[in-house]
Amino acid sequence: GLHRSIPRLDRIREEKLVPIPGQPPDLAKLPTGCVFRERCEYAVDRCVNERPELLRVTEGHWSACWEFSNITVVE
């Protein structure tokens, strides 16, 4: 979702940016589990109670998602 919502300055825009639905969580009252789950199209039951660890994917890229291996990253 984040990749699709960021404009690319190094390319001609071919598609419309896709906004992430919903609002960010209240940082003073973070929910249990994954804090992004309400806005995530890949959320699964595990996201409700378990917060994923931050994992290094590649140099300079990190992910905190239980479903990362099932997601196609769009550059």
PDB file of N, CA, C and O in Angstrom:
ATOM      1  N   GLY A   1       0.806  -1.195   0.000  1.00  0.00           N
ATOM      2  CA  GLY A   1       0.000   0.000   0.000  1.00  0.00           C
ATOM      3  C   GLY A   1       0.849   1.259   0.000  1.00  0.00           C
ATOM      4  O   GLY A   1       0.554   2.221  -0.705  1.00  0.00           O
ATOM      5  N   LEU A   2       1.914   1.248   0.806  1.00  0.00           N
ATOM      6  CA  LEU A   2       2.768   2.433   0.865  1.00  0.00           C
ATOM      7  C   LEU A   2       3.467   2.675  -0.459  1.00  0.00           C
ATOM      8  O   LEU A   2       3.551   3.804  -0.924  1.00  0.00           O
ATOM      9  N   HIS A   3       3.949   1.612  -1.085  1.00  0.00           N
ATOM     10  CA  HIS A   3       4.634   1.768  -2.372  1.00  0.00           C
ATOM     11  C   HIS A   3       3.713   2.361  -3.429  1.00  0.00           C
ATOM     12  O   HIS A   3       4.136   3.164  -4.249  1.00  0.00           O
ATOM     13  N   ARG A   4       2.458   1.967  -3.421  1.00  0.00           N
ATOM     14  CA  ARG A   4       1.523   2.458  -4.438  1.00  0.00           C
ATOM     15  C   ARG A   4       1.043   3.878  -4.159  1.00  0.00           C
ATOM     16  O   ARG A   4       0.447   4.510  -5.019  1.00  0.00           O
ATOM     17  N   SER A   5       1.294   4.387  -2.940  1.00  0.00           N
ATOM     18  CA  SER A   5       0.814   5.728  -2.596  1.00  0.00           C
ATOM     19  C   SER A   5       1.902   6.797  -2.697  1.00  0.00           C
ATOM     20  O   SER A   5       1.634   7.965  -2.464  1.00  0.00           O
ATOM     21  N   ILE A   6       3.116   6.401  -3.045  1.00  0.00           N
ATOM     22  CA  ILE A   6       4.235   7.339  -3.121  1.00  0.00           C
ATOM     23  C   ILE A   6       4.492   7.733  -4.575  1.00  0.00           C
ATOM     24  O   ILE A   6       4.673   6.861  -5.426  1.00  0.00           O
ATOM     25  N   PRO A   7       4.523   9.026  -4.865  1.00  0.00           N
ATOM     26  CA  PRO A   7       4.821   9.427  -6.244  1.00  0.00           C
ATOM     27  C   PRO A   7       6.283   9.147  -6.583  1.00  0.00           C
ATOM     28  O   PRO A   7       7.163   9.264  -5.741  1.00  0.00           O
ATOM     29  N   ARG A   8       6.543   8.734  -7.818  1.00  0.00           N
ATOM     30  CA  ARG A   8       7.903   8.486  -8.302  1.00  0.00           C
ATOM     31  C   ARG A   8       8.342   9.692  -9.114  1.00  0.00           C
ATOM     32  O   ARG A   8       7.736  10.015 -10.129  1.00  0.00           O
ATOM     33  N   LEU A   9       9.393  10.354  -8.686  1.00  0.00           N
ATOM     34  CA  LEU A   9       9.893  11.526  -9.390  1.00  0.00           C
ATOM     35  C   LEU A   9      10.840  11.153 -10.517  1.00  0.00           C
ATOM     36  O   LEU A   9      11.154  11.985 -11.360  1.00  0.00           O
ATOM     37  N   ASP A  10      11.274   9.895 -10.527  1.00  0.00           N
ATOM     38  CA  ASP A  10      12.213   9.448 -11.550  1.00  0.00           C
ATOM     39  C   ASP A  10      11.527   8.777 -12.738  1.00  0.00           C
ATOM     40  O   ASP A  10      12.187   8.279 -13.631  1.00  0.00           O
ATOM     41  N   ARG A  11      10.208   8.755 -12.745  1.00  0.00           N
ATOM     42  CA  ARG A  11       9.454   8.118 -13.834  1.00  0.00           C
ATOM     43  C   ARG A  11       8.274   8.998 -14.234  1.00  0.00           C
ATOM     44  O   ARG A  11       7.767   9.772 -13.436  1.00  0.00           O
ATOM     45  N   ILE A  12       7.830   8.817 -15.450  1.00  0.00           N
ATOM     46  CA  ILE A  12       6.606   9.481 -15.906  1.00  0.00           C
ATOM     47  C   ILE A  12       5.437   8.761 -15.253  1.00  0.00           C
ATOM     48  O   ILE A  12       5.384   7.534 -15.236  1.00  0.00           O
ATOM     49  N   ARG A  13       4.506   9.535 -14.724  1.00  0.00           N
ATOM     50  CA  ARG A  13       3.365   8.916 -14.055  1.00  0.00           C
ATOM     51  C   ARG A  13       2.460   8.272 -15.086  1.00  0.00           C
ATOM     52  O   ARG A  13       1.943   8.922 -15.988  1.00  0.00           O
ATOM     53  N   GLU A  14       2.288   6.971 -14.951  1.00  0.00           N
ATOM     54  CA  GLU A  14       1.448   6.211 -15.866  1.00  0.00           C
ATOM     55  C   GLU A  14       0.112   5.832 -15.239  1.00  0.00           C
ATOM     56  O   GLU A  14      -0.854   5.570 -15.926  1.00  0.00           O
ATOM     57  N   GLU A  15       0.102   5.772 -13.913  1.00  0.00           N
ATOM     58  CA  GLU A  15      -1.111   5.367 -13.207  1.00  0.00           C
ATOM     59  C   GLU A  15      -1.396   6.358 -12.089  1.00  0.00           C
ATOM     60  O   GLU A  15      -0.506   7.070 -11.633  1.00  0.00           O
ATOM     61  N   LYS A  16      -2.630   6.363 -11.621  1.00  0.00           N
ATOM     62  CA  LYS A  16      -2.984   7.194 -10.487  1.00  0.00           C
ATOM     63  C   LYS A  16      -2.397   6.580  -9.224  1.00  0.00           C
ATOM     64  O   LYS A  16      -2.263   5.363  -9.119  1.00  0.00           O
ATOM     65  N   LEU A  17      -2.043   7.437  -8.265  1.00  0.00           N
ATOM     66  CA  LEU A  17      -1.589   6.935  -6.969  1.00  0.00           C
ATOM     67  C   LEU A  17      -2.768   6.302  -6.250  1.00  0.00           C
ATOM     68  O   LEU A  17      -3.908   6.748  -6.380  1.00  0.00           O
ATOM     69  N   VAL A  18      -2.503   5.257  -5.500  1.00  0.00           N
ATOM     70  CA  VAL A  18      -3.551   4.549  -4.774  1.00  0.00           C
ATOM     71  C   VAL A  18      -3.429   4.914  -3.294  1.00  0.00           C
ATOM     72  O   VAL A  18      -2.461   4.527  -2.638  1.00  0.00           O
ATOM     73  N   PRO A  19      -4.377   5.669  -2.754  1.00  0.00           N
ATOM     74  CA  PRO A  19      -4.293   6.043  -1.343  1.00  0.00           C
ATOM     75  C   PRO A  19      -4.561   4.837  -0.435  1.00  0.00           C
ATOM     76  O   PRO A  19      -5.239   3.885  -0.827  1.00  0.00           O
ATOM     77  N   ILE A  20      -4.018   4.898   0.757  1.00  0.00           N
ATOM     78  CA  ILE A  20      -4.273   3.862   1.758  1.00  0.00           C
ATOM     79  C   ILE A  20      -5.552   4.265   2.484  1.00  0.00           C
ATOM     80  O   ILE A  20      -5.636   5.375   3.008  1.00  0.00           O
ATOM     81  N   PRO A  21      -6.562   3.388   2.536  1.00  0.00           N
ATOM     82  CA  PRO A  21      -7.822   3.754   3.173  1.00  0.00           C
ATOM     83  C   PRO A  21      -7.688   3.891   4.692  1.00  0.00           C
ATOM     84  O   PRO A  21      -6.770   3.348   5.300  1.00  0.00           O
ATOM     85  N   GLY A  22      -8.612   4.622   5.287  1.00  0.00           N
ATOM     86  CA  GLY A  22      -8.667   4.739   6.740  1.00  0.00           C
ATOM     87  C   GLY A  22      -7.707   5.770   7.294  1.00  0.00           C
ATOM     88  O   GLY A  22      -7.078   6.531   6.567  1.00  0.00           O
ATOM     89  N   GLN A  23      -7.604   5.771   8.612  1.00  0.00           N
ATOM     90  CA  GLN A  23      -6.762   6.719   9.336  1.00  0.00           C
ATOM     91  C   GLN A  23      -5.694   5.959  10.126  1.00  0.00           C
ATOM     92  O   GLN A  23      -5.922   4.836  10.565  1.00  0.00           O
ATOM     93  N   PRO A  24      -4.529   6.577  10.331  1.00  0.00           N
ATOM     94  CA  PRO A  24      -3.512   5.946  11.171  1.00  0.00           C
ATOM     95  C   PRO A  24      -4.055   5.746  12.590  1.00  0.00           C
ATOM     96  O   PRO A  24      -4.943   6.484  13.030  1.00  0.00           O
ATOM     97  N   PRO A  25      -3.515   4.758  13.322  1.00  0.00           N
ATOM     98  CA  PRO A  25      -4.004   4.535  14.690  1.00  0.00           C
ATOM     99  C   PRO A  25      -3.583   5.668  15.629  1.00  0.00           C
ATOM    100  O   PRO A  25      -2.625   6.392  15.367  1.00  0.00           O
ATOM    101  N   ASP A  26      -4.308   5.797  16.725  1.00  0.00           N
ATOM    102  CA  ASP A  26      -3.974   6.766  17.769  1.00  0.00           C
ATOM    103  C   ASP A  26      -2.714   6.261  18.470  1.00  0.00           C
ATOM    104  O   ASP A  26      -2.723   5.190  19.085  1.00  0.00           O
ATOM    105  N   LEU A  27      -1.614   7.006  18.378  1.00  0.00           N
ATOM    106  CA  LEU A  27      -0.337   6.563  18.954  1.00  0.00           C
ATOM    107  C   LEU A  27      -0.374   6.485  20.479  1.00  0.00           C
ATOM    108  O   LEU A  27       0.440   5.806  21.088  1.00  0.00           O
ATOM    109  N   ALA A  28      -1.334   7.168  21.098  1.00  0.00           N
ATOM    110  CA  ALA A  28      -1.473   7.111  22.555  1.00  0.00           C
ATOM    111  C   ALA A  28      -2.241   5.864  22.996  1.00  0.00           C
ATOM    112  O   ALA A  28      -2.179   5.489  24.165  1.00  0.00           O
ATOM    113  N   LYS A  29      -2.970   5.240  22.061  1.00  0.00           N
ATOM    114  CA  LYS A  29      -3.771   4.046  22.385  1.00  0.00           C
ATOM    115  C   LYS A  29      -3.620   3.021  21.271  1.00  0.00           C
ATOM    116  O   LYS A  29      -4.582   2.711  20.567  1.00  0.00           O
ATOM    117  N   LEU A  30      -2.419   2.505  21.095  1.00  0.00           N
ATOM    118  CA  LEU A  30      -2.185   1.531  20.028  1.00  0.00           C
ATOM    119  C   LEU A  30      -2.956   0.243  20.290  1.00  0.00           C
ATOM    120  O   LEU A  30      -2.996  -0.237  21.426  1.00  0.00           O
ATOM    121  N   PRO A  31      -3.559  -0.332  19.260  1.00  0.00           N
ATOM    122  CA  PRO A  31      -4.290  -1.581  19.434  1.00  0.00           C
ATOM    123  C   PRO A  31      -3.323  -2.749  19.625  1.00  0.00           C
ATOM    124  O   PRO A  31      -2.131  -2.641  19.334  1.00  0.00           O
ATOM    125  N   THR A  32      -3.841  -3.869  20.100  1.00  0.00           N
ATOM    126  CA  THR A  32      -3.018  -5.075  20.179  1.00  0.00           C
ATOM    127  C   THR A  32      -2.805  -5.590  18.764  1.00  0.00           C
ATOM    128  O   THR A  32      -3.529  -5.226  17.836  1.00  0.00           O
ATOM    129  N   GLY A  33      -1.832  -6.434  18.600  1.00  0.00           N
ATOM    130  CA  GLY A  33      -1.555  -6.993  17.281  1.00  0.00           C
ATOM    131  C   GLY A  33      -0.915  -5.977  16.360  1.00  0.00           C
ATOM    132  O   GLY A  33      -0.265  -5.032  16.797  1.00  0.00           O
ATOM    133  N   CYS A  34      -1.096  -6.166  15.081  1.00  0.00           N
ATOM    134  CA  CYS A  34      -0.508  -5.276  14.084  1.00  0.00           C
ATOM    135  C   CYS A  34      -1.281  -3.960  14.064  1.00  0.00           C
ATOM    136  O   CYS A  34      -2.493  -3.942  13.853  1.00  0.00           O
ATOM    137  N   VAL A  35      -0.577  -2.863  14.252  1.00  0.00           N
ATOM    138  CA  VAL A  35      -1.240  -1.550  14.313  1.00  0.00           C
ATOM    139  C   VAL A  35      -1.747  -1.088  12.952  1.00  0.00           C
ATOM    140  O   VAL A  35      -2.554  -0.161  12.870  1.00  0.00           O
ATOM    141  N   PHE A  36      -1.311  -1.721  11.888  1.00  0.00           N
ATOM    142  CA  PHE A  36      -1.719  -1.329  10.536  1.00  0.00           C
ATOM    143  C   PHE A  36      -2.882  -2.184  10.012  1.00  0.00           C
ATOM    144  O   PHE A  36      -3.423  -1.925   8.952  1.00  0.00           O
ATOM    145  N   ARG A  37      -3.310  -3.189  10.771  1.00  0.00           N
ATOM    146  CA  ARG A  37      -4.261  -4.195  10.255  1.00  0.00           C
ATOM    147  C   ARG A  37      -5.584  -3.620   9.763  1.00  0.00           C
ATOM    148  O   ARG A  37      -6.163  -4.135   8.822  1.00  0.00           O
ATOM    149  N   GLU A  38      -6.074  -2.568  10.367  1.00  0.00           N
ATOM    150  CA  GLU A  38      -7.354  -1.993   9.946  1.00  0.00           C
ATOM    151  C   GLU A  38      -7.272  -1.374   8.556  1.00  0.00           C
ATOM    152  O   GLU A  38      -8.281  -1.199   7.898  1.00  0.00           O
ATOM    153  N   ARG A  39      -6.074  -1.044   8.113  1.00  0.00           N
ATOM    154  CA  ARG A  39      -5.888  -0.391   6.818  1.00  0.00           C
ATOM    155  C   ARG A  39      -5.242  -1.315   5.793  1.00  0.00           C
ATOM    156  O   ARG A  39      -4.927  -0.897   4.691  1.00  0.00           O
ATOM    157  N   CYS A  40      -5.009  -2.571   6.150  1.00  0.00           N
ATOM    158  CA  CYS A  40      -4.218  -3.481   5.331  1.00  0.00           C
ATOM    159  C   CYS A  40      -5.082  -4.472   4.559  1.00  0.00           C
ATOM    160  O   CYS A  40      -5.906  -5.171   5.135  1.00  0.00           O
ATOM    161  N   GLU A  41      -4.846  -4.556   3.262  1.00  0.00           N
ATOM    162  CA  GLU A  41      -5.604  -5.502   2.442  1.00  0.00           C
ATOM    163  C   GLU A  41      -5.118  -6.938   2.616  1.00  0.00           C
ATOM    164  O   GLU A  41      -5.755  -7.877   2.149  1.00  0.00           O
ATOM    165  N   TYR A  42      -4.002  -7.139   3.303  1.00  0.00           N
ATOM    166  CA  TYR A  42      -3.440  -8.481   3.509  1.00  0.00           C
ATOM    167  C   TYR A  42      -3.632  -8.999   4.926  1.00  0.00           C
ATOM    168  O   TYR A  42      -3.120 -10.058   5.275  1.00  0.00           O
ATOM    169  N   ALA A  43      -4.344  -8.274   5.781  1.00  0.00           N
ATOM    170  CA  ALA A  43      -4.520  -8.672   7.181  1.00  0.00           C
ATOM    171  C   ALA A  43      -5.168 -10.046   7.294  1.00  0.00           C
ATOM    172  O   ALA A  43      -6.080 -10.388   6.542  1.00  0.00           O
ATOM    173  N   VAL A  44      -4.660 -10.832   8.242  1.00  0.00           N
ATOM    174  CA  VAL A  44      -5.175 -12.171   8.527  1.00  0.00           C
ATOM    175  C   VAL A  44      -5.503 -12.241  10.016  1.00  0.00           C
ATOM    176  O   VAL A  44      -5.192 -11.315  10.778  1.00  0.00           O
ATOM    177  N   ASP A  45      -6.119 -13.315  10.454  1.00  0.00           N
ATOM    178  CA  ASP A  45      -6.523 -13.451  11.852  1.00  0.00           C
ATOM    179  C   ASP A  45      -5.367 -13.219  12.824  1.00  0.00           C
ATOM    180  O   ASP A  45      -5.546 -12.614  13.876  1.00  0.00           O
ATOM    181  N   ARG A  46      -4.186 -13.690  12.478  1.00  0.00           N
ATOM    182  CA  ARG A  46      -3.018 -13.556  13.341  1.00  0.00           C
ATOM    183  C   ARG A  46      -2.703 -12.088  13.649  1.00  0.00           C
ATOM    184  O   ARG A  46      -2.161 -11.766  14.707  1.00  0.00           O
ATOM    185  N   CYS A  47      -3.047 -11.189  12.753  1.00  0.00           N
ATOM    186  CA  CYS A  47      -2.755  -9.758  12.920  1.00  0.00           C
ATOM    187  C   CYS A  47      -3.511  -9.145  14.097  1.00  0.00           C
ATOM    188  O   CYS A  47      -3.088  -8.128  14.633  1.00  0.00           O
ATOM    189  N   VAL A  48      -4.621  -9.749  14.496  1.00  0.00           N
ATOM    190  CA  VAL A  48      -5.438  -9.195  15.571  1.00  0.00           C
ATOM    191  C   VAL A  48      -4.718  -9.244  16.913  1.00  0.00           C
ATOM    192  O   VAL A  48      -4.771  -8.284  17.687  1.00  0.00           O
ATOM    193  N   ASN A  49      -4.015 -10.332  17.207  1.00  0.00           N
ATOM    194  CA  ASN A  49      -3.414 -10.515  18.527  1.00  0.00           C
ATOM    195  C   ASN A  49      -1.894 -10.491  18.564  1.00  0.00           C
ATOM    196  O   ASN A  49      -1.319 -10.348  19.631  1.00  0.00           O
ATOM    197  N   GLU A  50      -1.233 -10.646  17.419  1.00  0.00           N
ATOM    198  CA  GLU A  50       0.224 -10.721  17.405  1.00  0.00           C
ATOM    199  C   GLU A  50       0.817  -9.590  16.569  1.00  0.00           C
ATOM    200  O   GLU A  50       0.420  -9.397  15.427  1.00  0.00           O
ATOM    201  N   ARG A  51       1.764  -8.879  17.148  1.00  0.00           N
ATOM    202  CA  ARG A  51       2.449  -7.818  16.422  1.00  0.00           C
ATOM    203  C   ARG A  51       3.691  -8.404  15.751  1.00  0.00           C
ATOM    204  O   ARG A  51       4.536  -8.987  16.410  1.00  0.00           O
ATOM    205  N   PRO A  52       3.787  -8.295  14.423  1.00  0.00           N
ATOM    206  CA  PRO A  52       4.940  -8.875  13.731  1.00  0.00           C
ATOM    207  C   PRO A  52       6.236  -8.141  14.044  1.00  0.00           C
ATOM    208  O   PRO A  52       6.244  -6.934  14.272  1.00  0.00           O
ATOM    209  N   GLU A  53       7.331  -8.892  14.057  1.00  0.00           N
ATOM    210  CA  GLU A  53       8.655  -8.319  14.267  1.00  0.00           C
ATOM    211  C   GLU A  53       9.119  -7.612  13.000  1.00  0.00           C
ATOM    212  O   GLU A  53       8.731  -7.980  11.895  1.00  0.00           O
ATOM    213  N   LEU A  54       9.961  -6.622  13.150  1.00  0.00           N
ATOM    214  CA  LEU A  54      10.542  -5.921  12.017  1.00  0.00           C
ATOM    215  C   LEU A  54      11.687  -6.772  11.469  1.00  0.00           C
ATOM    216  O   LEU A  54      12.624  -7.108  12.192  1.00  0.00           O
ATOM    217  N   LEU A  55      11.583  -7.159  10.200  1.00  0.00           N
ATOM    218  CA  LEU A  55      12.579  -8.010   9.562  1.00  0.00           C
ATOM    219  C   LEU A  55      13.233  -7.291   8.396  1.00  0.00           C
ATOM    220  O   LEU A  55      12.554  -6.626   7.620  1.00  0.00           O
ATOM    221  N   ARG A  56      14.530  -7.446   8.266  1.00  0.00           N
ATOM    222  CA  ARG A  56      15.247  -6.858   7.134  1.00  0.00           C
ATOM    223  C   ARG A  56      14.976  -7.706   5.900  1.00  0.00           C
ATOM    224  O   ARG A  56      15.201  -8.904   5.900  1.00  0.00           O
ATOM    225  N   VAL A  57      14.479  -7.074   4.849  1.00  0.00           N
ATOM    226  CA  VAL A  57      14.150  -7.765   3.607  1.00  0.00           C
ATOM    227  C   VAL A  57      15.325  -7.685   2.646  1.00  0.00           C
ATOM    228  O   VAL A  57      15.759  -8.678   2.088  1.00  0.00           O
ATOM    229  N   THR A  58      15.816  -6.486   2.430  1.00  0.00           N
ATOM    230  CA  THR A  58      17.009  -6.235   1.618  1.00  0.00           C
ATOM    231  C   THR A  58      17.727  -5.043   2.230  1.00  0.00           C
ATOM    232  O   THR A  58      17.244  -4.445   3.199  1.00  0.00           O
ATOM    233  N   GLU A  59      18.840  -4.673   1.668  1.00  0.00           N
ATOM    234  CA  GLU A  59      19.587  -3.520   2.162  1.00  0.00           C
ATOM    235  C   GLU A  59      18.692  -2.279   2.163  1.00  0.00           C
ATOM    236  O   GLU A  59      18.179  -1.874   1.120  1.00  0.00           O
ATOM    237  N   GLY A  60      18.448  -1.728   3.343  1.00  0.00           N
ATOM    238  CA  GLY A  60      17.639  -0.529   3.466  1.00  0.00           C
ATOM    239  C   GLY A  60      16.137  -0.737   3.398  1.00  0.00           C
ATOM    240  O   GLY A  60      15.388   0.227   3.397  1.00  0.00           O
ATOM    241  N   HIS A  61      15.670  -1.980   3.333  1.00  0.00           N
ATOM    242  CA  HIS A  61      14.230  -2.268   3.270  1.00  0.00           C
ATOM    243  C   HIS A  61      13.849  -3.239   4.386  1.00  0.00           C
ATOM    244  O   HIS A  61      14.493  -4.273   4.553  1.00  0.00           O
ATOM    245  N   TRP A  62      12.795  -2.876   5.091  1.00  0.00           N
ATOM    246  CA  TRP A  62      12.340  -3.658   6.234  1.00  0.00           C
ATOM    247  C   TRP A  62      10.845  -3.930   6.110  1.00  0.00           C
ATOM    248  O   TRP A  62      10.127  -3.187   5.441  1.00  0.00           O
ATOM    249  N   SER A  63      10.376  -4.975   6.777  1.00  0.00           N
ATOM    250  CA  SER A  63       8.958  -5.303   6.772  1.00  0.00           C
ATOM    251  C   SER A  63       8.542  -5.806   8.147  1.00  0.00           C
ATOM    252  O   SER A  63       9.295  -6.526   8.803  1.00  0.00           O
ATOM    253  N   ALA A  64       7.361  -5.424   8.572  1.00  0.00           N
ATOM    254  CA  ALA A  64       6.754  -5.943   9.794  1.00  0.00           C
ATOM    255  C   ALA A  64       5.377  -6.439   9.386  1.00  0.00           C
ATOM    256  O   ALA A  64       4.369  -5.779   9.567  1.00  0.00           O
ATOM    257  N   CYS A  65       5.360  -7.621   8.754  1.00  0.00           N
ATOM    258  CA  CYS A  65       4.114  -8.157   8.220  1.00  0.00           C
ATOM    259  C   CYS A  65       4.150  -9.672   8.244  1.00  0.00           C
ATOM    260  O   CYS A  65       5.113 -10.281   7.777  1.00  0.00           O
ATOM    261  N   TRP A  66       3.092 -10.286   8.772  1.00  0.00           N
ATOM    262  CA  TRP A  66       3.012 -11.752   8.785  1.00  0.00           C
ATOM    263  C   TRP A  66       2.883 -12.306   7.380  1.00  0.00           C
ATOM    264  O   TRP A  66       3.275 -13.425   7.102  1.00  0.00           O
ATOM    265  N   GLU A  67       2.341 -11.545   6.467  1.00  0.00           N
ATOM    266  CA  GLU A  67       2.074 -12.027   5.109  1.00  0.00           C
ATOM    267  C   GLU A  67       3.109 -11.562   4.090  1.00  0.00           C
ATOM    268  O   GLU A  67       2.883 -11.679   2.894  1.00  0.00           O
ATOM    269  N   PHE A  68       4.246 -11.057   4.534  1.00  0.00           N
ATOM    270  CA  PHE A  68       5.220 -10.490   3.605  1.00  0.00           C
ATOM    271  C   PHE A  68       5.590 -11.459   2.466  1.00  0.00           C
ATOM    272  O   PHE A  68       5.680 -11.056   1.324  1.00  0.00           O
ATOM    273  N   SER A  69       5.772 -12.719   2.784  1.00  0.00           N
ATOM    274  CA  SER A  69       6.183 -13.670   1.740  1.00  0.00           C
ATOM    275  C   SER A  69       5.085 -13.900   0.697  1.00  0.00           C
ATOM    276  O   SER A  69       5.358 -14.413  -0.384  1.00  0.00           O
ATOM    277  N   ASN A  70       3.858 -13.503   0.978  1.00  0.00           N
ATOM    278  CA  ASN A  70       2.740 -13.672   0.050  1.00  0.00           C
ATOM    279  C   ASN A  70       2.391 -12.400  -0.718  1.00  0.00           C
ATOM    280  O   ASN A  70       1.430 -12.368  -1.468  1.00  0.00           O
ATOM    281  N   ILE A  71       3.180 -11.338  -0.533  1.00  0.00           N
ATOM    282  CA  ILE A  71       2.890 -10.049  -1.130  1.00  0.00           C
ATOM    283  C   ILE A  71       3.890  -9.771  -2.256  1.00  0.00           C
ATOM    284  O   ILE A  71       5.091  -9.952  -2.077  1.00  0.00           O
ATOM    285  N   THR A  72       3.378  -9.317  -3.378  1.00  0.00           N
ATOM    286  CA  THR A  72       4.244  -8.896  -4.475  1.00  0.00           C
ATOM    287  C   THR A  72       4.532  -7.416  -4.293  1.00  0.00           C
ATOM    288  O   THR A  72       3.619  -6.592  -4.283  1.00  0.00           O
ATOM    289  N   VAL A  73       5.797  -7.090  -4.130  1.00  0.00           N
ATOM    290  CA  VAL A  73       6.200  -5.695  -3.924  1.00  0.00           C
ATOM    291  C   VAL A  73       6.299  -5.010  -5.283  1.00  0.00           C
ATOM    292  O   VAL A  73       6.942  -5.505  -6.200  1.00  0.00           O
ATOM    293  N   VAL A  74       5.658  -3.862  -5.405  1.00  0.00           N
ATOM    294  CA  VAL A  74       5.678  -3.081  -6.629  1.00  0.00           C
ATOM    295  C   VAL A  74       6.683  -1.963  -6.438  1.00  0.00           C
ATOM    296  O   VAL A  74       6.577  -1.170  -5.523  1.00  0.00           O
ATOM    297  N   GLU A  75       7.683  -1.896  -7.312  1.00  0.00           N
ATOM    298  CA  GLU A  75       8.705  -0.841  -7.204  1.00  0.00           C
ATOM    299  C   GLU A  75       8.317   0.332  -8.056  1.00  0.00           C
ATOM    300  O   GLU A  75       7.767   0.239  -9.078  1.00  0.00           O
TER     301      GLU A  75
END
